[in-house]
Coordinates of C-alpha atoms in Angstrom, one line a residue:
X1 CA 20.2 6.1 41.2
X2 CA 22.2 6.5 38.1
X3 CA 25.0 9.0 37.9
X4 CA 25.5 10.5 34.3
X5 CA 28.6 9.6 33.2
X6 CA 29.9 13.7 32.7
X7 CA 32.8 14.7 34.7
X8 CA 30.9 16.5 37.2
X9 CA 33.1 19.4 39.0
X10 CA 34.4 18.9 42.5
X11 CA 33.0 18.6 45.8
X12 CA 32.4 22.1 46.7
X13 CA 35.1 23.8 48.7
X14 CA 35.6 27.4 49.7
X15 CA 36.8 28.8 52.9
X16 CA 34.1 28.7 55.6
X17 CA 34.4 32.1 57.6
X18 CA 36.7 34.2 55.1
X19 CA 37.5 37.8 56.6
X20 CA 34.7 40.9 55.5
X21 CA 37.2 43.3 54.8
X22 CA 38.3 41.2 51.9
X23 CA 35.0 41.1 50.4
X24 CA 34.1 44.7 51.2
X25 CA 37.3 45.9 49.4
X26 CA 35.8 43.9 46.3
X27 CA 32.5 45.5 46.6
X28 CA 33.7 49.4 46.8
X29 CA 35.7 48.1 43.9
X30 CA 33.3 47.3 41.6
X31 CA 30.7 50.1 42.9
X32 CA 28.5 51.3 39.8
X33 CA 28.7 54.1 38.5
X34 CA 27.0 57.5 39.4
X35 CA 24.2 57.4 36.6
X36 CA 23.2 53.6 37.4
X37 CA 23.4 54.7 41.0
X38 CA 20.6 57.6 40.4
X39 CA 18.5 55.3 37.9
X40 CA 18.6 52.8 41.3
X41 CA 17.7 55.8 43.9
X42 CA 15.0 57.0 41.2
X43 CA 13.5 53.9 41.0
X44 CA 13.2 52.9 44.5
X45 CA 11.9 56.0 45.7
X46 CA 9.3 55.4 43.3
X47 CA 8.5 52.1 44.7
X48 CA 8.7 53.3 48.3
X49 CA 6.0 56.1 47.3
X50 CA 3.9 53.6 45.9
X51 CA 4.0 51.3 48.9
X52 CA 3.1 54.0 51.6
X53 CA 0.4 55.7 49.7
X54 CA -1.6 52.3 49.7
X55 CA -3.5 51.7 52.4
X56 CA -4.4 47.8 53.5
X57 CA -7.1 47.7 55.7
X58 CA -6.8 44.0 57.1
X59 CA -2.7 44.5 57.8
X60 CA 0.4 43.0 57.2
X61 CA 3.3 42.1 58.3
X62 CA 4.7 45.3 58.2
X63 CA 1.7 47.0 60.2
X64 CA 1.9 44.3 62.9
X65 CA 6.6 45.2 62.9
X66 CA 5.8 49.0 63.1
X67 CA 3.1 48.2 66.2
X68 CA 5.3 45.7 68.0
X69 CA 8.6 46.6 67.2
X70 CA 11.2 43.9 68.3
X71 CA 13.3 46.5 69.9
X72 CA 10.5 47.2 71.9
X73 CA 9.4 45.1 75.1
X74 CA 6.2 44.6 73.6
X75 CA 7.4 43.3 70.4
X76 CA 9.7 40.8 72.3
X77 CA 7.2 39.9 74.2
X78 CA 5.4 38.8 71.3
X79 CA 8.5 37.1 70.0
X80 CA 8.4 35.0 72.9
X81 CA 4.7 33.7 72.8
X82 CA 4.8 33.1 69.3
X83 CA 8.0 31.4 69.5
X84 CA 6.5 29.2 72.3
X85 CA 2.7 29.1 73.5
X86 CA 0.8 27.0 70.9
X87 CA 3.5 24.2 71.6
X88 CA 2.2 24.7 75.4
X89 CA 0.6 21.6 76.2
X90 CA -0.6 22.0 79.6
X91 CA -2.9 24.9 80.6
X92 CA -0.9 25.5 84.1
X93 CA 2.0 26.1 82.0
X94 CA 0.7 28.1 79.5
X95 CA -0.7 30.3 82.2
X96 CA 2.7 30.8 83.7
X97 CA 4.2 31.7 80.0
X98 CA 1.5 34.0 79.4
X99 CA 1.6 35.9 82.5
X100 CA 5.3 36.2 82.5
X101 CA 5.6 37.5 79.1
X102 CA 2.2 39.8 79.2
X103 CA 4.5 41.2 82.2
X104 CA 7.3 42.2 80.8
X105 CA 5.6 44.5 78.2
X106 CA 2.9 47.2 78.7
X107 CA 0.2 45.7 76.8
X108 CA -2.5 46.7 79.3
X109 CA -1.8 50.4 78.4
X110 CA -1.0 49.7 74.7
X111 CA -3.6 51.7 72.5
X112 CA -2.5 50.6 68.8
X113 CA -2.0 53.3 66.6
X114 CA -2.6 51.0 63.2
X115 CA -6.2 50.8 61.6
X116 CA -5.4 47.6 60.6
X117 CA -7.6 44.8 61.4
X118 CA -5.2 42.5 62.1
X119 CA -2.9 44.5 64.2
X120 CA -5.7 46.2 66.0
X121 CA -7.6 42.5 66.9
X122 CA -3.9 41.3 67.9
X123 CA -3.5 44.5 70.6
X124 CA -7.3 43.9 71.9
X125 CA -6.7 40.1 72.8
X126 CA -3.2 41.0 74.0
X127 CA -4.2 43.9 76.0
X128 CA -7.3 42.3 77.4
X129 CA -4.8 39.1 78.8
X130 CA -2.6 41.8 80.4
X131 CA -5.2 43.5 82.2
X132 CA -6.0 39.9 83.7
X133 CA -2.7 39.1 84.6
X134 CA -2.3 42.6 86.0
X135 CA -5.4 42.8 87.7
X136 CA -4.1 41.9 91.5
X137 CA -7.0 44.1 92.8
X138 CA -9.3 44.1 89.6
X139 CA -11.9 46.8 89.7
X140 CA -14.9 47.4 87.4
X141 CA -15.6 46.1 83.9
X142 CA -11.9 44.3 84.6
X143 CA -12.5 42.5 87.9
X144 CA -16.2 41.2 86.5
X145 CA -14.2 40.0 83.1
X146 CA -11.9 38.2 85.6
X147 CA -14.5 36.9 87.6
X148 CA -16.5 35.5 84.9
X149 CA -14.0 34.7 82.8
X150 CA -10.9 34.2 84.7
X151 CA -7.5 32.4 83.3
X152 CA -9.3 30.4 81.0
X153 CA -10.4 33.6 78.8
X154 CA -6.5 35.0 79.6
X155 CA -5.5 31.9 78.0
X156 CA -7.4 31.9 74.9
X157 CA -7.4 35.5 74.1
X158 CA -3.8 35.0 73.8
X159 CA -3.4 32.2 72.0
X160 CA -6.1 33.5 69.6
X161 CA -3.7 36.4 69.3
X162 CA -1.2 34.1 68.0
X163 CA -3.1 32.2 65.5
X164 CA -4.5 35.5 63.8
X165 CA -0.6 36.4 63.8
X166 CA 0.1 33.2 62.7
X167 CA -3.0 32.7 59.8
X168 CA -1.8 35.9 58.0
X169 CA 1.1 33.7 57.1
X170 CA -0.4 30.7 56.0
X171 CA -1.6 30.4 52.6
X172 CA -3.7 27.5 53.2
X173 CA -4.1 24.9 55.9
X174 CA -3.6 22.1 53.0
X175 CA -2.1 22.2 49.7
X176 CA -5.6 21.7 48.2
X177 CA -7.1 24.7 49.9
X178 CA -3.7 26.7 48.8
X179 CA -4.0 26.1 45.7
X180 CA -7.7 26.9 45.3
X181 CA -6.6 30.3 46.6
X182 CA -4.5 30.9 44.3
X183 CA -6.9 30.6 41.6
X184 CA -7.4 34.6 42.1
X185 CA -3.8 35.4 41.8
X186 CA -1.8 36.2 38.2
X187 CA 1.7 35.7 40.2
X188 CA 3.3 32.2 40.1
X189 CA 3.1 30.0 42.9
X190 CA 6.2 28.2 44.8
X191 CA 4.5 25.7 47.9
X192 CA 6.7 25.3 51.1
X193 CA 4.5 22.7 53.3
X194 CA 5.0 23.8 56.9
X195 CA 7.4 22.1 59.5
X196 CA 10.7 21.9 60.9
X197 CA 13.7 19.5 60.4
X198 CA 12.5 15.8 61.2
X199 CA 13.8 14.7 64.5
X200 CA 12.7 10.7 64.0
X201 CA 12.4 8.7 61.0
X202 CA 8.6 8.6 62.0
X203 CA 8.8 12.3 61.1
X204 CA 10.9 12.5 57.7
X205 CA 8.6 9.9 56.6
X206 CA 5.5 12.3 57.2
X207 CA 7.5 14.9 55.8
X208 CA 7.9 13.1 52.6
X209 CA 4.5 12.1 52.2
X210 CA 3.4 15.7 52.6
X211 CA 6.1 16.5 49.8
X212 CA 4.8 13.6 47.6
X213 CA 0.7 14.5 48.4
X214 CA 1.6 18.1 47.4
X215 CA 3.4 17.4 44.0
X216 CA 0.7 15.3 42.7
X217 CA -1.8 17.6 43.6
X218 CA -0.1 20.8 42.2
X219 CA 0.7 19.0 38.8
X220 CA -2.9 18.1 38.7
X221 CA -4.0 21.5 38.8
X222 CA -0.7 23.6 36.9
X223 CA -0.9 24.6 33.6
X224 CA 1.5 26.7 31.7
X225 CA 5.2 26.0 30.7
X226 CA 8.7 26.2 32.9
X227 CA 9.5 28.4 34.4
X228 CA 5.9 30.1 34.4
X229 CA 4.6 26.4 36.2
X230 CA 4.2 26.2 40.1
X231 CA 6.5 24.9 42.1
X232 CA 7.3 23.9 45.3
X233 CA 10.2 24.2 48.0
X234 CA 12.0 21.3 50.0
X235 CA 13.8 21.0 53.8
X236 CA 16.5 18.5 53.2
X237 CA 16.4 18.7 56.6
X238 CA 13.1 17.7 56.6
X239 CA 14.0 14.1 55.0
X240 CA 16.2 13.0 57.4
X241 CA 16.7 12.7 61.1
X242 CA 20.1 12.8 61.2
X243 CA 21.0 15.8 58.3
X244 CA 24.1 17.0 60.1
X245 CA 28.1 17.0 58.9
X246 CA 29.0 14.5 61.7
X247 CA 26.5 12.3 59.9
X248 CA 27.6 12.8 56.2
X249 CA 28.1 9.1 55.3
X250 CA 24.5 7.9 56.5
X251 CA 23.1 11.2 55.0
X252 CA 24.2 10.7 51.7
X253 CA 24.0 6.9 51.9
X254 CA 20.0 7.5 52.4
X255 CA 18.9 10.9 51.7
X256 CA 19.9 11.3 48.0
X257 CA 17.5 8.4 46.9
X258 CA 14.7 10.3 49.1
X259 CA 15.2 13.4 47.5
X260 CA 15.4 11.9 44.2
X261 CA 12.2 10.4 44.4
X262 CA 10.7 13.5 44.6
X263 CA 12.4 15.3 42.4
X264 CA 11.2 12.9 39.9
X265 CA 7.7 13.0 40.9
X266 CA 8.3 16.8 39.8
X267 CA 9.9 16.5 36.8
X268 CA 7.1 14.1 35.6
X269 CA 4.3 16.8 36.1
X270 CA 6.8 19.5 35.0
X271 CA 7.3 21.4 38.2
X272 CA 9.6 23.6 39.4
X273 CA 11.6 21.7 42.3
X274 CA 13.1 24.0 44.9
X275 CA 16.0 22.8 47.7
X276 CA 15.6 25.3 50.6
X277 CA 18.4 27.0 51.9
X278 CA 20.1 25.7 55.6
X279 CA 22.4 26.6 57.9
X280 CA 26.4 27.2 56.9
X281 CA 26.9 24.1 58.6
X282 CA 25.3 21.7 56.4
X283 CA 26.0 23.9 53.1
X284 CA 28.5 21.6 52.1
X285 CA 26.5 18.7 52.7
X286 CA 23.3 20.1 50.7
X287 CA 25.5 20.3 47.5
X288 CA 27.2 16.6 48.0
X289 CA 23.1 15.8 47.9
X290 CA 22.3 18.1 45.2
X291 CA 24.8 17.0 43.1
X292 CA 24.1 13.6 43.7
X293 CA 20.2 14.2 43.2
X294 CA 20.9 16.8 39.8
X295 CA 23.0 14.0 38.2
X296 CA 20.8 11.0 38.3
X297 CA 19.9 10.4 34.2
X298 CA 16.4 10.3 35.1
X299 CA 16.3 13.9 35.2
X300 CA 18.3 14.3 32.1
X301 CA 16.6 17.4 30.0
X302 CA 13.9 18.5 33.0
X303 CA 15.0 22.5 33.5
X304 CA 13.1 22.7 37.0
X305 CA 16.0 21.5 39.3
X306 CA 16.6 24.0 41.5
X307 CA 18.1 25.8 44.9
X308 CA 18.1 28.3 47.5
X309 CA 21.2 30.5 48.0
X310 CA 21.8 33.2 50.9
X311 CA 23.6 36.2 49.9
X312 CA 24.3 36.6 54.1
X313 CA 26.9 33.8 53.5
X314 CA 30.2 34.5 52.6
X315 CA 30.0 31.6 50.7
X316 CA 27.4 32.7 47.9
X317 CA 29.2 33.4 45.3
X318 CA 31.1 30.4 45.2
X319 CA 28.0 28.7 45.7
X320 CA 26.8 29.7 42.3
X321 CA 30.0 29.5 40.4
X322 CA 29.4 25.8 41.4
X323 CA 26.0 25.1 40.8
X324 CA 26.7 26.9 36.8
X325 CA 29.6 24.5 36.5
X326 CA 27.0 21.7 37.9
X327 CA 24.4 23.1 35.3
X328 CA 27.3 23.1 32.5
X329 CA 28.6 19.6 33.3
X330 CA 25.3 18.2 33.0
X331 CA 24.0 20.3 29.9
X332 CA 21.0 21.3 31.7
X333 CA 19.1 24.9 33.3
X334 CA 19.2 25.2 36.9
X335 CA 16.3 27.9 39.0
X336 CA 18.2 29.4 41.3
X337 CA 16.4 31.8 44.2
X338 CA 18.7 34.8 45.7
X339 CA 17.8 34.8 48.9
X340 CA 19.2 37.4 51.9
X341 CA 19.1 34.8 54.7
X342 CA 16.8 33.9 57.9
X343 CA 19.0 31.8 60.4
X344 CA 21.5 35.1 61.1
X345 CA 21.3 35.1 64.8
X346 CA 21.6 31.1 64.8
X347 CA 25.0 31.3 62.7
X348 CA 26.4 34.1 64.9
X349 CA 25.8 31.7 67.9
X350 CA 26.7 29.0 66.8
X351 CA 29.9 30.4 65.6
X352 CA 30.8 31.6 68.7
X353 CA 29.7 28.9 70.7
X354 CA 32.5 26.7 68.7
X355 CA 35.3 29.2 68.6
X356 CA 35.5 29.8 65.2
X357 CA 38.3 32.4 63.5
X358 CA 35.1 34.2 62.4
X359 CA 31.7 33.7 61.1
X360 CA 30.3 32.4 58.0
X361 CA 27.6 35.3 57.4
X362 CA 28.1 39.0 57.2
X363 CA 27.6 40.9 60.4
X364 CA 26.5 44.0 59.1
X365 CA 23.2 44.1 56.8
X366 CA 24.8 46.5 54.5
X367 CA 27.5 44.1 53.1
X368 CA 24.7 41.6 52.8
X369 CA 22.7 43.6 50.8
X370 CA 26.1 44.7 49.0
X371 CA 26.7 40.5 48.2
X372 CA 23.3 40.6 47.7
X373 CA 23.7 42.9 44.8
X374 CA 26.9 41.1 43.5
X375 CA 25.6 37.6 43.7
X376 CA 22.4 39.1 41.2
X377 CA 25.0 40.3 38.8
X378 CA 26.5 37.2 38.7
X379 CA 23.6 35.1 38.3
X380 CA 22.1 37.2 35.2
X381 CA 25.4 37.0 33.8
X382 CA 25.1 33.3 33.5
X383 CA 22.5 31.2 30.6
X384 CA 22.8 28.1 32.9
X385 CA 20.8 29.8 35.5
X386 CA 17.0 30.7 35.7
X387 CA 17.4 33.9 38.4
X388 CA 14.7 34.4 41.1
X389 CA 15.3 37.5 42.9
X390 CA 13.7 37.2 46.8
X391 CA 13.6 40.4 48.5
X392 CA 11.3 42.9 50.1
X393 CA 13.3 45.6 49.7
X394 CA 12.6 48.1 47.1
X395 CA 16.2 49.4 46.9
X396 CA 17.3 45.7 46.0
X397 CA 14.3 45.4 43.5
X398 CA 15.5 48.7 41.7
X399 CA 19.0 47.2 41.5
X400 CA 18.1 43.9 39.6
X401 CA 15.9 46.0 37.1
X402 CA 18.9 48.0 36.4
X403 CA 20.9 44.8 35.8
X404 CA 18.8 43.3 33.9
X405 CA 17.7 45.8 31.1
X406 CA 15.3 44.8 29.1
X407 CA 15.5 41.2 30.3
X408 CA 13.2 39.2 31.3
X409 CA 14.1 35.6 31.6
X410 CA 14.2 36.4 35.3
X411 CA 11.8 36.5 38.1
X412 CA 11.2 38.4 41.5
X413 CA 9.3 36.5 44.9
X414 CA 7.8 37.5 47.9
X415 CA 6.7 35.8 50.7
X416 CA 3.0 35.6 51.1
X417 CA 1.7 38.0 53.4
X418 CA 4.4 40.5 53.4
X419 CA 5.9 42.6 50.5
X420 CA 2.2 43.0 48.6
X421 CA 2.7 46.6 48.5
X422 CA 6.2 46.7 47.1
X423 CA 5.0 44.1 44.5
X424 CA 2.0 46.1 43.8
X425 CA 4.2 49.1 42.9
X426 CA 6.5 46.8 40.9
X427 CA 3.8 45.5 38.7
X428 CA 2.8 49.2 38.2
X429 CA 6.0 49.8 36.9
X430 CA 8.0 46.7 35.2
X431 CA 6.4 43.6 33.5
X432 CA 9.2 41.4 35.4
X433 CA 7.3 38.1 36.8
X434 CA 6.3 37.5 40.4
X435 CA 6.0 34.6 42.4
X436 CA 4.3 34.0 45.8
X437 CA 6.6 31.6 48.1
X438 CA 3.3 30.3 50.3
X439 CA 3.4 27.9 53.2
X440 CA 1.1 25.5 53.6
X441 CA 0.3 23.2 56.8
X442 CA -2.0 23.7 59.6
X443 CA -0.8 26.6 62.4
X444 CA 0.9 23.8 64.9
X445 CA 3.7 23.7 62.4
X446 CA 3.8 27.3 61.6
X447 CA 5.6 28.1 65.0
X448 CA 9.7 28.1 63.5
X449 CA 9.0 29.3 59.9
X450 CA 6.7 32.3 61.9
X451 CA 9.8 33.3 64.6
X452 CA 12.2 33.2 61.6
X453 CA 10.6 35.7 59.3
X454 CA 9.7 38.0 62.2
X455 CA 13.1 38.2 63.6
X456 CA 14.5 38.7 59.8
X457 CA 12.4 41.6 58.8
X458 CA 11.8 42.8 62.8
X459 CA 15.2 44.1 62.9
X460 CA 15.9 47.5 63.3
X461 CA 17.7 47.6 60.2
X462 CA 15.4 45.5 57.9
X463 CA 13.6 47.5 55.2
X464 CA 10.7 45.2 55.7
X465 CA 10.1 47.2 59.5
X466 CA 11.6 50.8 58.5
X467 CA 9.1 50.8 55.2
X468 CA 6.3 50.6 57.8
X469 CA 7.3 53.4 60.2
X470 CA 6.5 57.0 58.8
X471 CA 9.3 58.6 61.1
X472 CA 11.6 56.2 58.7
X473 CA 12.7 59.2 56.0
X474 CA 12.4 58.1 52.4
X475 CA 16.3 58.8 52.0
X476 CA 17.3 56.6 54.8
X477 CA 15.2 53.6 52.8
X478 CA 16.9 53.5 50.1
X479 CA 20.3 54.9 50.5
X480 CA 22.8 52.5 49.3
X481 CA 24.4 50.4 50.8
X482 CA 28.1 52.2 49.9
X483 CA 27.0 55.0 51.4
X484 CA 25.2 53.0 54.5
X485 CA 29.4 51.3 55.2
X486 CA 31.2 54.4 54.1
X487 CA 34.4 52.7 53.5
X488 CA 35.5 48.9 53.2
X489 CA 37.0 49.7 56.8
X490 CA 33.3 49.7 58.2
X491 CA 32.7 46.0 56.9
X492 CA 32.4 44.9 60.6
X493 CA 29.4 45.6 63.1
X494 CA 31.3 47.3 65.8
X495 CA 29.9 46.1 68.8
X496 CA 29.9 42.0 67.5
X497 CA 33.2 41.2 68.4
X498 CA 35.2 37.8 67.1
X499 CA 34.1 34.3 68.2
X500 CA 37.1 34.0 70.3
X501 CA 37.1 37.5 72.0
X502 CA 33.5 37.2 72.8
X503 CA 34.7 36.7 76.9
X504 CA 37.7 39.1 76.9
X505 CA 39.0 40.5 79.0
X506 CA 38.2 37.8 81.4
X507 CA 39.0 34.8 79.1
X508 CA 39.5 33.7 75.4
X509 CA 37.1 31.8 74.0
X510 CA 38.1 27.7 73.9
X511 CA 38.8 27.2 70.1
X512 CA 36.6 24.6 68.4
X513 CA 36.0 22.8 64.9
X514 CA 33.6 22.9 62.3
X515 CA 32.8 19.8 61.3
X516 CA 30.9 21.3 58.4
X517 CA 34.0 23.0 56.8
X518 CA 35.4 20.0 55.0
X519 CA 38.8 21.5 55.2
X520 CA 38.8 22.1 58.4
X521 CA 37.6 18.8 59.2
X522 CA 40.7 17.0 57.3
X523 CA 43.0 19.0 59.2
X524 CA 41.8 18.0 62.7
X525 CA 41.6 14.2 61.2
X526 CA 45.2 14.9 59.9
X527 CA 46.4 15.8 63.3
X528 CA 44.1 13.0 65.0
X529 CA 46.0 10.4 62.4
X530 CA 49.6 11.8 62.7
X531 CA 52.4 9.9 65.2
X532 CA 52.5 11.2 68.5
X533 CA 55.5 13.3 69.0
X534 CA 57.6 11.7 71.8
X535 CA 58.3 13.5 75.2
X536 CA 61.9 14.2 74.3
X537 CA 60.9 15.9 71.1
X538 CA 58.4 18.3 72.9
X539 CA 60.1 22.2 73.1
X540 CA 60.7 22.6 76.8
X541 CA 58.0 25.2 78.3

């Protein structure tokens, strides 16, 4: 690697889990004026009405989440099946899993309320399977089916339901198929090669080859100029089997060269190349890798390099400042995709397991929405960054439009299979560019992606889940997060204790150290290297 001889910003460092209340105070102090709030509300309301007037008989994730809410027994059972069924190799275990999960819901009596084909097909397949499971004394048609078809049919129906749901999220099983399908769309595209973090060197090599092949194929079929040209999203954890803070030296010795090779392929074809977001404990390591790759002189003059920033992380604004400083030092413009985040549950659990002082993510969705708005304004104010606003929330879209005014040097992004109604409504009102984030790969690689999407958008607080429910009032959907919170004192979720307090009143949680926080790690190392205090100097107890 050939580093550019420039004064790069110092390594990224920001408090890992600062208090929510400090952010809330800033958000309330910077609350938009009444005229801006009214304009945002009017635009958001128009978008919601247009969404609800649209009838898609095929069905999308909004219809599915309304039918199988994650607050219901059936929704949780679907989640469990989606997460695990297609990975089970032997039939006996699959049969036990299906029986266990379908027994947890009332699928045998579930009548699909949606007219969408996707929802009705899944409901029928799961209902058939449940009837076979429930038939201790099968009678009539169910008995005949059980005798004729038995467990293989049960297994096949449930698996087909999961595949049908998964197929709705995959844009193509190969990059060639995905690009052919994209020809019918007017939107820009960013392709995501499905797959989770590499566990072995063989996995990492396979993912690298898939990325390299995809870049070559995308480049051979691309037209236009940046930023309108297609792009690809790359997960650093897919390129290294030990992509974790405790392996920092090894990662920095091996991973930047691999990422740089892919970036060079993308630059040669003038494509957009985005480093995807990972969990909070990998953020500092990710930015170290990104800085090393971006600073290589072979990428000079290319404005297609970018990364994703998660607004539910408390360090999002600091990341934007750091990337802007890096772009300034390299005399380049970076693309920056602003998302809300997809690992909330695991972030909460990790902080609790480690006994951290606080959480690295906001515990209330309204706080994430406020941070998203603040980060959007921050992006639009910096000419070194090309903003890409990824959201399926009508109020967030309306806020960006209000902040941008007549500017159009930015774009909106949505996931394939989600948000079609919102973005059709947006296209009718605004000429702001749109991009589709399109997953590509075989269904066996879909599971992790699918589960993140269902968890992310199936929660009761999710706009996607609530928008599909006709019983949810329009005013609730487009309420400003300031109104939802009420005051800065309500920044935290009232039923989520600090990590140190999760076992109270029985006992306090054990205190740990997050190795992904270089400040905490340095303090631990300093303490370990400090001279031992002689016994006679220790305070008496």
